[in-house]
PDB file of C-alpha atoms and ligand atoms in Angstrom:
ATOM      1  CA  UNK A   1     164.862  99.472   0.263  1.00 88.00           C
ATOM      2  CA  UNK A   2     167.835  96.727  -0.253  1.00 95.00           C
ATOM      3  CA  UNK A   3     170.428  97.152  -2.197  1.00 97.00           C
ATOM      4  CA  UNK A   4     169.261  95.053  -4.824  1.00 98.00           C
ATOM      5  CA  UNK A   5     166.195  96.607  -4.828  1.00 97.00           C
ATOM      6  CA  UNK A   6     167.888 100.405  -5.712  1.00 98.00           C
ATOM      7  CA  UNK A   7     170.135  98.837  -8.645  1.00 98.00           C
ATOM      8  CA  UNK A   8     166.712  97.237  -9.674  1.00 98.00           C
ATOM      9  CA  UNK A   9     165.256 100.487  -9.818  1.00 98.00           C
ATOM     10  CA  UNK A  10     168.399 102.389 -11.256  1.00 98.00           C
ATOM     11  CA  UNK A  11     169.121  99.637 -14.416  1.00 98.00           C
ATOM     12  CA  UNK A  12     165.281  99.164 -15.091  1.00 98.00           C
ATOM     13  CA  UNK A  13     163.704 103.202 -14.411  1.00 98.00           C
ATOM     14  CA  UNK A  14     166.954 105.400 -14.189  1.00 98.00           C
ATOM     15  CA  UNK A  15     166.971 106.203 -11.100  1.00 98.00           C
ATOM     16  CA  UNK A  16     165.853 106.174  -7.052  1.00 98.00           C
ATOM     17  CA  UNK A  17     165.593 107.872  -4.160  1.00 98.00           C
ATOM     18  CA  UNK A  18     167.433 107.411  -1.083  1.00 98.00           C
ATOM     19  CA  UNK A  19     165.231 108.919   2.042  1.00 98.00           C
ATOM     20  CA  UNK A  20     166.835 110.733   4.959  1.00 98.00           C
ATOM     21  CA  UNK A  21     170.514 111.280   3.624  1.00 98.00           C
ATOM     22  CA  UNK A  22     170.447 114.543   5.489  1.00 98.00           C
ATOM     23  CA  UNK A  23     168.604 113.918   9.068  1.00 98.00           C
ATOM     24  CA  UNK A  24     165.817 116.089   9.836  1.00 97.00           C
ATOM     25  CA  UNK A  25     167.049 117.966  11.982  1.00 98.00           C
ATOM     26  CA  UNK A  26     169.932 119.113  10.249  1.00 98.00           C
ATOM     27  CA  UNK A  27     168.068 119.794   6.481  1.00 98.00           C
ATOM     28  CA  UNK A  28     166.807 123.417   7.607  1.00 98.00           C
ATOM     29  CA  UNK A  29     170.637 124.715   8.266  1.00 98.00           C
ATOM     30  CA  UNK A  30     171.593 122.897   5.086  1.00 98.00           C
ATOM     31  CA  UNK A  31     169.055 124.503   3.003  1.00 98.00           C
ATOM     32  CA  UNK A  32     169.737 127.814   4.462  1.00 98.00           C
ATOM     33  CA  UNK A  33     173.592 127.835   4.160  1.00 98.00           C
ATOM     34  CA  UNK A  34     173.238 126.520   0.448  1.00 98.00           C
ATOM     35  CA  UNK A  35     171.005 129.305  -0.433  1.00 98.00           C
ATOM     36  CA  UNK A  36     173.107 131.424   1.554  1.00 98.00           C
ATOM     37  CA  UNK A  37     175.562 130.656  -1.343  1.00 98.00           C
ATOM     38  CA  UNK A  38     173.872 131.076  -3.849  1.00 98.00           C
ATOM     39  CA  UNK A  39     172.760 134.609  -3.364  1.00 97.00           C
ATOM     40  CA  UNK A  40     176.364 134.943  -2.525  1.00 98.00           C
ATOM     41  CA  UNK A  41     176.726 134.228  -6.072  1.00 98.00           C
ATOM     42  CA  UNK A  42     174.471 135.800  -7.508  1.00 96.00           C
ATOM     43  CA  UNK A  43     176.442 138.610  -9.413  1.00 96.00           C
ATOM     44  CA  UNK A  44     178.464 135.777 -11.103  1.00 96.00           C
ATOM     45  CA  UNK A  45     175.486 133.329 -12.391  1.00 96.00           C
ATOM     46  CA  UNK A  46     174.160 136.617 -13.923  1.00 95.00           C
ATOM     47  CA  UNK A  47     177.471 137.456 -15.728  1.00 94.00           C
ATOM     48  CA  UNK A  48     177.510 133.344 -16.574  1.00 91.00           C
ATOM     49  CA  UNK A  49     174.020 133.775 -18.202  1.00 92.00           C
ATOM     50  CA  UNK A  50     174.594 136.937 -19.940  1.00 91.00           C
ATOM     51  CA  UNK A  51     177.685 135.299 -21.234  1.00 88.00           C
ATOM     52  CA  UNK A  52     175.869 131.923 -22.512  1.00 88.00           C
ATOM     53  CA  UNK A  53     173.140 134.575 -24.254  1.00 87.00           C
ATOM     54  CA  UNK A  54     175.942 136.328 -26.011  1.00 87.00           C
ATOM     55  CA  UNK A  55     177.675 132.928 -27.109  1.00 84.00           C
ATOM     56  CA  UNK A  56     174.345 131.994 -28.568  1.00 85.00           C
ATOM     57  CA  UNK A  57     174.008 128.976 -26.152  1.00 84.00           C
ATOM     58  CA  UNK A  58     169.916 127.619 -24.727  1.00 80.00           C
ATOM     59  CA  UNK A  59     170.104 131.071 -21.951  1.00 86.00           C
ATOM     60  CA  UNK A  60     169.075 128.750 -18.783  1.00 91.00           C
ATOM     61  CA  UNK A  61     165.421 129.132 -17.809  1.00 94.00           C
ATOM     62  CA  UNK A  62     164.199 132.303 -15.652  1.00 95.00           C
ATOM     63  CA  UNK A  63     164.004 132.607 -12.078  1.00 97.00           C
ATOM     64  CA  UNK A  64     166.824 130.099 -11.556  1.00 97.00           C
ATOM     65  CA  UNK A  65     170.063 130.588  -9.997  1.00 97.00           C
ATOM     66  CA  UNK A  66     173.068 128.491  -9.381  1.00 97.00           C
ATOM     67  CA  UNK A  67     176.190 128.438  -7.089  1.00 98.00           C
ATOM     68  CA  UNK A  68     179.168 126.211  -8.238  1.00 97.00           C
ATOM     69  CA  UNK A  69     182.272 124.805  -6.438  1.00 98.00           C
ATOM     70  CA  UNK A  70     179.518 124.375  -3.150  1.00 98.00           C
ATOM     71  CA  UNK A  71     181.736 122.487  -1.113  1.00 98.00           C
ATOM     72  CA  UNK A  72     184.781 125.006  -1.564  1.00 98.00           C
ATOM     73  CA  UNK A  73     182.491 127.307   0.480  1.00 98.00           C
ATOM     74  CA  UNK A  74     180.428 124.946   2.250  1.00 98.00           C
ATOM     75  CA  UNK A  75     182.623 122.077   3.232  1.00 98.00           C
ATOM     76  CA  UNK A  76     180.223 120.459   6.039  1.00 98.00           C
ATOM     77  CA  UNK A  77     178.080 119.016   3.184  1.00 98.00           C
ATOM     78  CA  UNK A  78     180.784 116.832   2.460  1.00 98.00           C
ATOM     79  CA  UNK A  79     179.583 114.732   5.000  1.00 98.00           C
ATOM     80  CA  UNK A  80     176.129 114.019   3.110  1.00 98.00           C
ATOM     81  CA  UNK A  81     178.297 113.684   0.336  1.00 98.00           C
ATOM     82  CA  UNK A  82     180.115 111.032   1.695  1.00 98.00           C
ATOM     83  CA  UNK A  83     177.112 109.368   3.324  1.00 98.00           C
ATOM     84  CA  UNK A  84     177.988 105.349   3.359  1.00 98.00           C
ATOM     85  CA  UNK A  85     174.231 104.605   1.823  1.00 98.00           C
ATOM     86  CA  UNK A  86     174.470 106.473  -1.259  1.00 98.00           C
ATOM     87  CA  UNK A  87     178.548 105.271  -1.751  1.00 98.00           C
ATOM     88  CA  UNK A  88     177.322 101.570  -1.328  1.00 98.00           C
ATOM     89  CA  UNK A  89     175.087 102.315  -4.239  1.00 98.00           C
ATOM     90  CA  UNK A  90     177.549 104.363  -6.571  1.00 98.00           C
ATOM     91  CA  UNK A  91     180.409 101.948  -5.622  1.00 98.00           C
ATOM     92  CA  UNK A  92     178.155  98.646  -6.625  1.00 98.00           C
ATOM     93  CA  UNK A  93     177.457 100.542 -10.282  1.00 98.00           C
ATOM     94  CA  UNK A  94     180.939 102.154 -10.759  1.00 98.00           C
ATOM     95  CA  UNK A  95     183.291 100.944  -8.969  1.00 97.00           C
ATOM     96  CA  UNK A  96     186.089 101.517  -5.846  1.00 97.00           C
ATOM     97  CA  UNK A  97     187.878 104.914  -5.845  1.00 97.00           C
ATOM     98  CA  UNK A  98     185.248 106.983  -6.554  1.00 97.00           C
ATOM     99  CA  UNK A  99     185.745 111.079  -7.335  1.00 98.00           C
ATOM    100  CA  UNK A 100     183.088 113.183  -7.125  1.00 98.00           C
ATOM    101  CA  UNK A 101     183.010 115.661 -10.346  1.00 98.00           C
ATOM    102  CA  UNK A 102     181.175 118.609  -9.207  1.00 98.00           C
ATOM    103  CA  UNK A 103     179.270 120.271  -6.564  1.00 98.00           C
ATOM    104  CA  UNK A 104     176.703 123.116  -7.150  1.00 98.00           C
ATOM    105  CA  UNK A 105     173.427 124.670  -6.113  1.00 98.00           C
ATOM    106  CA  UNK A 106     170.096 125.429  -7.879  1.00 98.00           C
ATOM    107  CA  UNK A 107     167.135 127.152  -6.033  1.00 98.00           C
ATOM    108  CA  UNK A 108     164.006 127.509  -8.455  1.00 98.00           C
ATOM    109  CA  UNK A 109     161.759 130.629  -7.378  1.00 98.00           C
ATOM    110  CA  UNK A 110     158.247 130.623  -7.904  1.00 98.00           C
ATOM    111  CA  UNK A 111     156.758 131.109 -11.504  1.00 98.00           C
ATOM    112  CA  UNK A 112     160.462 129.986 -12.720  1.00 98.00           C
ATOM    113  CA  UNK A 113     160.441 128.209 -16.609  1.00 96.00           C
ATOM    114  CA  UNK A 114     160.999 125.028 -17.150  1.00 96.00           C
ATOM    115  CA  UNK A 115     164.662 124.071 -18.242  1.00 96.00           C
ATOM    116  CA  UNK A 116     165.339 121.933 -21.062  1.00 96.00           C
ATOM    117  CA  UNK A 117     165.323 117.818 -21.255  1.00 97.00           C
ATOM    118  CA  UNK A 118     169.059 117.008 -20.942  1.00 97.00           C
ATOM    119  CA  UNK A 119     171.556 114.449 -19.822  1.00 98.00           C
ATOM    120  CA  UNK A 120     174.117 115.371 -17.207  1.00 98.00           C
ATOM    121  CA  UNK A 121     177.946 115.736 -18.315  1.00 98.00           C
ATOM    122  CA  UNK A 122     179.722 113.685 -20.003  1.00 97.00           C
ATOM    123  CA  UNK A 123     176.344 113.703 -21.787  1.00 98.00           C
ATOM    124  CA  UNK A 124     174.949 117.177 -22.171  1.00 96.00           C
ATOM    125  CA  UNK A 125     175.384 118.136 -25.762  1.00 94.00           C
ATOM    126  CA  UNK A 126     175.556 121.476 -25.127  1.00 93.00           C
ATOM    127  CA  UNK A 127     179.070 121.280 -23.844  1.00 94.00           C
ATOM    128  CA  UNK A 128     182.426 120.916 -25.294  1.00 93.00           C
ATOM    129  CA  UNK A 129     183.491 118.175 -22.864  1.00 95.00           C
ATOM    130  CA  UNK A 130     180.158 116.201 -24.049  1.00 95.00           C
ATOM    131  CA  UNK A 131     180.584 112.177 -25.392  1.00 96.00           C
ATOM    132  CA  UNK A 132     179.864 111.740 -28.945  1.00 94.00           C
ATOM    133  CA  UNK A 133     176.709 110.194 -29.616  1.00 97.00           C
ATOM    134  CA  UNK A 134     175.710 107.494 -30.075  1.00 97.00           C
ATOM    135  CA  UNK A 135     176.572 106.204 -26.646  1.00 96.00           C
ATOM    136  CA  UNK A 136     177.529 102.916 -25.516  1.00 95.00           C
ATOM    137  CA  UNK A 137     174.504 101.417 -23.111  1.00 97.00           C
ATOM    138  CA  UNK A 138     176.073 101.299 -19.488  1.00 96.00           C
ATOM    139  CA  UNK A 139     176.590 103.307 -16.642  1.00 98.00           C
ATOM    140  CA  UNK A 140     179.514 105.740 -16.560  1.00 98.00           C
ATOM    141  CA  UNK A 141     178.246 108.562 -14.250  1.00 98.00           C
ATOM    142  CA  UNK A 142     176.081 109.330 -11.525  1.00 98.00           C
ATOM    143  CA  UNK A 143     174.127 112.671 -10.412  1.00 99.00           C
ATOM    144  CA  UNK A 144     172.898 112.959  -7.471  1.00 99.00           C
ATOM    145  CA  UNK A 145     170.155 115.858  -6.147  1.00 99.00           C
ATOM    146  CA  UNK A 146     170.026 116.259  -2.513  1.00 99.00           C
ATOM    147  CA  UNK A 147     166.055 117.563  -2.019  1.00 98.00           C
ATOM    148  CA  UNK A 148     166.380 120.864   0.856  1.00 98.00           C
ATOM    149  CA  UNK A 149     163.021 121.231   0.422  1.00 98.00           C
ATOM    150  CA  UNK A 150     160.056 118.914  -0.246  1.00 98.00           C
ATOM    151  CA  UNK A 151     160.155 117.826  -3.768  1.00 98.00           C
ATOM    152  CA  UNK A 152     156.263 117.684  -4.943  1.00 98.00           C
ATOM    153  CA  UNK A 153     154.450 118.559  -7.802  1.00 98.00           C
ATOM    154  CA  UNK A 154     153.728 121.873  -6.698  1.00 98.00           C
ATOM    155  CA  UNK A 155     156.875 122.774  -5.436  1.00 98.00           C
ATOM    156  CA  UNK A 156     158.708 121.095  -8.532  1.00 97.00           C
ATOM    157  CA  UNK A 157     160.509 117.700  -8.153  1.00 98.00           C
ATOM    158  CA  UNK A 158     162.739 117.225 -10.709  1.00 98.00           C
ATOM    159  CA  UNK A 159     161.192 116.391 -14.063  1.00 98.00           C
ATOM    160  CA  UNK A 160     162.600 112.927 -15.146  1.00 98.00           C
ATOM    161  CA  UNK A 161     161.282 110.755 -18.186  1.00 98.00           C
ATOM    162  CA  UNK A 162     162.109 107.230 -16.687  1.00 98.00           C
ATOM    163  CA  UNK A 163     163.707 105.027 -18.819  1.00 98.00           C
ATOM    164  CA  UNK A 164     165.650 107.414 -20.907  1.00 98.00           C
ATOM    165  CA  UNK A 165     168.837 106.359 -19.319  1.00 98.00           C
ATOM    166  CA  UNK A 166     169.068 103.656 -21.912  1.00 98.00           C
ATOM    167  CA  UNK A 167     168.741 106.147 -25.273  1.00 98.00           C
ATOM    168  CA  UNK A 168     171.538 106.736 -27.398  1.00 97.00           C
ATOM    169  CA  UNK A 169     171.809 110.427 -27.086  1.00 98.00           C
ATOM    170  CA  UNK A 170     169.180 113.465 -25.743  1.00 98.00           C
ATOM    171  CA  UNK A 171     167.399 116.366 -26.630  1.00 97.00           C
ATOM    172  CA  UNK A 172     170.325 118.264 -25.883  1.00 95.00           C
ATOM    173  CA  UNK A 173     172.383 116.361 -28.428  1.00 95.00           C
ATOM    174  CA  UNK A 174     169.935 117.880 -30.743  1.00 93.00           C
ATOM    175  CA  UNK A 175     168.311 114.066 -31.468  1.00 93.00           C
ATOM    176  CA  UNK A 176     164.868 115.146 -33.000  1.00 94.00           C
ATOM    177  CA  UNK A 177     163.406 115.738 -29.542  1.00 96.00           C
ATOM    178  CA  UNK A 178     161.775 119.266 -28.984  1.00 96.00           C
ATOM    179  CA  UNK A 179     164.205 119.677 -26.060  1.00 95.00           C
ATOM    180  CA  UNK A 180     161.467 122.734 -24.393  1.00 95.00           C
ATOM    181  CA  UNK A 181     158.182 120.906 -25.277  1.00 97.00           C
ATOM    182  CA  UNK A 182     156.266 118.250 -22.719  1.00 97.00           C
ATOM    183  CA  UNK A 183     157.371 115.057 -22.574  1.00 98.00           C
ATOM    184  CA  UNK A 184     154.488 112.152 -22.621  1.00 98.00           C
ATOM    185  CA  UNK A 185     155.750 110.361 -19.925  1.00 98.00           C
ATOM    186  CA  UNK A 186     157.328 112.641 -17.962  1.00 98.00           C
ATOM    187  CA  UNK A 187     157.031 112.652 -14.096  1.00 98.00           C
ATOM    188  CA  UNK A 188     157.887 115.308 -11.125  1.00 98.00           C
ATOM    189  CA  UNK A 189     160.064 113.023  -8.997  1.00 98.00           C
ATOM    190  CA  UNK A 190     158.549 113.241  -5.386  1.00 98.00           C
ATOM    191  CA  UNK A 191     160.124 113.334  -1.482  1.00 98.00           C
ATOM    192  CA  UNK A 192     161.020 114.877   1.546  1.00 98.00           C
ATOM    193  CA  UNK A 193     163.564 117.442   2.269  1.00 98.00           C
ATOM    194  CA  UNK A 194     167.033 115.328   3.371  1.00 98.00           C
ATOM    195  CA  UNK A 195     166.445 112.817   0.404  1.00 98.00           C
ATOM    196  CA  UNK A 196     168.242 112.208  -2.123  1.00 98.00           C
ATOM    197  CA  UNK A 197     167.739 111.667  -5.953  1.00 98.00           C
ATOM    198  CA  UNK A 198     170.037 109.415  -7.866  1.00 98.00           C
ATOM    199  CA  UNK A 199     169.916 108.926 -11.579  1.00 99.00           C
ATOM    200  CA  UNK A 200     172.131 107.309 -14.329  1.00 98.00           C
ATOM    201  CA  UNK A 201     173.657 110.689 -15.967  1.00 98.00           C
ATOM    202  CA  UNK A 202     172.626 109.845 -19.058  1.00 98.00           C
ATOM    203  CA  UNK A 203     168.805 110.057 -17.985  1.00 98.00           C
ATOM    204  CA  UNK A 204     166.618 112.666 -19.741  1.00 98.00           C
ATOM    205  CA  UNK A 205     165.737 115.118 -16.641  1.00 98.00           C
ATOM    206  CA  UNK A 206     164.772 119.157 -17.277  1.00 98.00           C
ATOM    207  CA  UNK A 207     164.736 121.821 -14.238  1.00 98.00           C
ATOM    208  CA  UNK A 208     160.829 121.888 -13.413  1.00 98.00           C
ATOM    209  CA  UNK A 209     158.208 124.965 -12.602  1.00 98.00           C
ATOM    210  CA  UNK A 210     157.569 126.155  -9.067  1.00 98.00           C
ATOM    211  CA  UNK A 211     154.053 126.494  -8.550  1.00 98.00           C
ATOM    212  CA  UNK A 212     154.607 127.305  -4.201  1.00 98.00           C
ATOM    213  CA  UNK A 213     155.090 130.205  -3.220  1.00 98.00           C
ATOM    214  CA  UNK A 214     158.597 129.781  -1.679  1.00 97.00           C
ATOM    215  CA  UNK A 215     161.933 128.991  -3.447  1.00 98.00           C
ATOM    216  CA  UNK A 216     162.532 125.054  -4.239  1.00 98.00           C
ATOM    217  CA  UNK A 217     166.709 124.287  -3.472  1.00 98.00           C
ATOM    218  CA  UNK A 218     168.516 121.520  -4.187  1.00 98.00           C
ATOM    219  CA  UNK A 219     172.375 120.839  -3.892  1.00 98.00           C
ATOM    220  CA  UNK A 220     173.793 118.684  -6.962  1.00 98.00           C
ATOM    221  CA  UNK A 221     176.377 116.681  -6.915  1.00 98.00           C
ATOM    222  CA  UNK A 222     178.038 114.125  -9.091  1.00 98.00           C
ATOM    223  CA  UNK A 223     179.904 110.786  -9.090  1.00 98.00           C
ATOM    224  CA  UNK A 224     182.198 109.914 -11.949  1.00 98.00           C
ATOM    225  CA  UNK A 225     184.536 106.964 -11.482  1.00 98.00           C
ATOM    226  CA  UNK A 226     188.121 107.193 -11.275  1.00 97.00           C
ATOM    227  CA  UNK A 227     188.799 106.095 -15.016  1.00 97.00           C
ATOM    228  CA  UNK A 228     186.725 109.039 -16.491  1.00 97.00           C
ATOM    229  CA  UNK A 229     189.049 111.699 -17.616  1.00 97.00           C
ATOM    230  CA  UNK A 230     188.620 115.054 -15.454  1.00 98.00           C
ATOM    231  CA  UNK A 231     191.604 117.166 -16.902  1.00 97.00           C
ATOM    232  CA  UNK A 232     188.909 118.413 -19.267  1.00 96.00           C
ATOM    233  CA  UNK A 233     187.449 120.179 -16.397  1.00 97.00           C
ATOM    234  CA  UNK A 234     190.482 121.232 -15.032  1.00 98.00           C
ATOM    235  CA  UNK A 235     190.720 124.810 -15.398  1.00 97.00           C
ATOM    236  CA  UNK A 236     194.110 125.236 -17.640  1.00 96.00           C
ATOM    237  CA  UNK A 237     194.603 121.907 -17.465  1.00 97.00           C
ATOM    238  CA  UNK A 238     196.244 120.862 -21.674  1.00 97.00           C
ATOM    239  CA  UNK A 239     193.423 118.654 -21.973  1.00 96.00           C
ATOM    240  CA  UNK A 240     190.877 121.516 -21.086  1.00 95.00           C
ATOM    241  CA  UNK A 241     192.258 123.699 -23.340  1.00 95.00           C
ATOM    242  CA  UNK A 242     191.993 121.564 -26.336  1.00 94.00           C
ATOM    243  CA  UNK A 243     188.570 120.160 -25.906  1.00 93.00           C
ATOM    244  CA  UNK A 244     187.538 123.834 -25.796  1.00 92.00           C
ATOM    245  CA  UNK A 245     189.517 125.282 -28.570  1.00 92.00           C
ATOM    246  CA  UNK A 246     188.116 122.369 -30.712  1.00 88.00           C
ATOM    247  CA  UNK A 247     184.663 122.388 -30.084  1.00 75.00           C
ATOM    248  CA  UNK A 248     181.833 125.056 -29.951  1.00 80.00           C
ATOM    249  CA  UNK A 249     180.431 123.887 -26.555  1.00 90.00           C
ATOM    250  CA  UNK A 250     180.162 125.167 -23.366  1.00 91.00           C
ATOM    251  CA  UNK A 251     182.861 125.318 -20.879  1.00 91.00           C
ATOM    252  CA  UNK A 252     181.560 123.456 -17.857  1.00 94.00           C
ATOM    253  CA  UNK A 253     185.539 123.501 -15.851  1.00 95.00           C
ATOM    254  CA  UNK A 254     185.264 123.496 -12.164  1.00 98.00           C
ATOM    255  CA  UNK A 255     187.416 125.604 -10.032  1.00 97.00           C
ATOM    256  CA  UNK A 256     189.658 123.977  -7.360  1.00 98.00           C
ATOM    257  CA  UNK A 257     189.799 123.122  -4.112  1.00 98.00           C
ATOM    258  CA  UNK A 258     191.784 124.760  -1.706  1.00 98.00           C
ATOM    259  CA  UNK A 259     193.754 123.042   0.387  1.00 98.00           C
ATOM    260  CA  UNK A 260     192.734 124.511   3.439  1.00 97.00           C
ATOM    261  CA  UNK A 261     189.325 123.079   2.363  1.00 98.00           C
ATOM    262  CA  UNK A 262     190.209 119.702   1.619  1.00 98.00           C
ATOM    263  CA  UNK A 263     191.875 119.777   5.352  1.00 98.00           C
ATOM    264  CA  UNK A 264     189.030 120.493   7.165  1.00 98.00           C
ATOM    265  CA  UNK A 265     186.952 117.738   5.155  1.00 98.00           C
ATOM    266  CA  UNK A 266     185.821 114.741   7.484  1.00 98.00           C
ATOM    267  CA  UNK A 267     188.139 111.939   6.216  1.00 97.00           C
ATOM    268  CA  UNK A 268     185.982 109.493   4.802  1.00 97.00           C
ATOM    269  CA  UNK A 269     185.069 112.743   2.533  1.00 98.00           C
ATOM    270  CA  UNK A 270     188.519 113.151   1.365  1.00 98.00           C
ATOM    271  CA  UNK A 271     189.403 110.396  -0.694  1.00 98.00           C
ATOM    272  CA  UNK A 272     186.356 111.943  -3.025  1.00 98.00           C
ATOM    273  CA  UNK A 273     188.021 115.109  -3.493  1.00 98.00           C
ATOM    274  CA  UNK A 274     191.840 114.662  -3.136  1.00 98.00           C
ATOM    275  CA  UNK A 275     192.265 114.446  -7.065  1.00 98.00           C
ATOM    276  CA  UNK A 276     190.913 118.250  -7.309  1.00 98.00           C
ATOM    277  CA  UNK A 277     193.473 120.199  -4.789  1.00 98.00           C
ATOM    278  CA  UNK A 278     194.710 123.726  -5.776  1.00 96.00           C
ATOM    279  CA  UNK A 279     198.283 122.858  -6.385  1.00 93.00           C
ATOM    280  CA  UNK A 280     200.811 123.736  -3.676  1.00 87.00           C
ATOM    281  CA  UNK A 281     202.222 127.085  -4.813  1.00 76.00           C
ATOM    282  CA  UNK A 282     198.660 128.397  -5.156  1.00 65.00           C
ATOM    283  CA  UNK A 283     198.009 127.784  -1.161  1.00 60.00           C
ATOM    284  CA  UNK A 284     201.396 129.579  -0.380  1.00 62.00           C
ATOM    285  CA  UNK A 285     200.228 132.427  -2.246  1.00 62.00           C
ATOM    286  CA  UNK A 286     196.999 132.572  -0.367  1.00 57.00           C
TER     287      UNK A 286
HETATM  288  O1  LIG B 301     166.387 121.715 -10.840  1.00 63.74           O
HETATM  289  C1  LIG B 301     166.250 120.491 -10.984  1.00 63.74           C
HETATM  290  O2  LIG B 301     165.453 119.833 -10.325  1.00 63.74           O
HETATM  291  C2  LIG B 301     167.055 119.779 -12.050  1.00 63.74           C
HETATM  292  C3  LIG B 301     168.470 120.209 -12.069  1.00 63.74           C
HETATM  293  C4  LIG B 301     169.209 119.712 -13.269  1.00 63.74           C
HETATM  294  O3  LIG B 301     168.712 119.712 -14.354  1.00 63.74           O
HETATM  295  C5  LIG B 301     170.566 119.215 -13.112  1.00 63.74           C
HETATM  296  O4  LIG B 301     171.100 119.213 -11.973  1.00 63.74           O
HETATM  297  O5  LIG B 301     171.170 118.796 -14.124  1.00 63.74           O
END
């Protein structure tokens, strides 16, 4: 598809999806080292969801797990990350200078639950960092979600309700919406494993059921432009601090990159991450 045909598709529908980001031959050791992580993690997303039950936060659905700060652990995604096709797009709708925001990992097992209809960050009205509603119509952020398996209706393609992007708020801004219930138009986006889905943030979008019998992963990863302010997701960082002391949402802060990291990036990757380095004194302690 042309460029003009994938803005088409993101301003009228929400979103796209870019085939063969991650060749074929390489998806298999992607998917493997990303759920590599996340079992790594595993201890720690079970803490995380024990701790959003006792807050009295949505717990996230069962028989879903999550890894965050992927590319501190995994830095040969960045590549993927980086990949010229999907920057041409993200440039065109936000701009030069780019950051990317975060980088995590979901794997769905079979029989999981369905998540809840949401809008990515700044959007998701379940954090403290989100933007009050009611937002103004254009595009400020960008997710991503690279497919490591084949996204179907069985296996559980994201659940997107196109169109959405262009609401004022979400169910998860507590807008009237039964944020666990169906959706009348909602659709399992479809594709093959190296593809990549790219929606407008604000798009309504839930984690879907796995009906296979083998665990659906995806890696997630988001472009913000460089005018959004990150220091609320800086862990520490004043403006962090006071967002969360002020409001009742979750903390969704992302740790650091280490420098030794960031070094072995490929360099058209780094200019995505260099505003998130661990600061000096942190690597001499290492
Ligand atoms: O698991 C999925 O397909 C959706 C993930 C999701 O909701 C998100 O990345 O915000």
């Amino acid at each position: 598809m042309t460029l003009d045909g994938i803005l088409r598709n993101l301003s009228i529908g929400g979103w796209c999806v870019l085939e063969g980001i991650i060749p074929p031959a390489e998806t298999a050791a992607v998917r493997d080292a990303v759920w590599g992580e996340i079992q790594a993690q595993k201890a720690a997303w079970e803490e995380e969801v024990a701790r959003i039950g006792r807050a009295g936060f949505q717990p996230p659905p069962s028989k879903v797990a999550q890894a965050e700060a992927l590319i501190n652990h995994l830095p040969q995604v960045a590549s993927y990350i980086a990949h010229p096709r999907l920057l041409q797009v993200c440039e065109a709708l936000l701009g030069p200078r780019l950051r990317v925001s975060s980088v995590g990992g979901i794997s769905t097992y079979p029989g999981n639950e369905r998540g809840y209809w949401h809008a990515d960050w700044p959007y998701n009205g379940t954090l403290a960092t989100c933007l009050p509603v009611p937002y103004p119509d254009f595009v400020m952020n960008l997710s991503a979600i690279f497919m490591l398996t084949n996204f179907s209706v069985v296996t559980g393609g994201t659940l997107i309700v196109p169109g959405t992007h262009r609401q004022p708020d979400n169910p998860s801004t507590g807008n009237g919406f039964d944020r666990l219930a169906p959706h009348p138009a909602e659709m399992n986006v479809e594709g093959e494993a190296g593809s990549v889905l790219l929606y407008d943030s604000r798009l309504w979008h839930a984690v879907p059921p796995n009906r296979s019998d083998r665990p659906r992963t995806i890696m997630t990863v988001r472009y913000t432009p460089w005018w959004i302010n990150l220091e609320v997701r800086r862990p520490g960082a004043a403006d962090q601090l006071r967002v969360l002391a002020a409001g009742s949402g979750k903390d969704n802060s992302v740790p650091l990159m280490p420098r030794a990291v960031f070094a072995s990036l490929p360099e058209e990757a780094r200019p995505l991450f260099i505003h998130w380095l661990e600061p000096e004194e942190a690597a001499c302690r290492a």
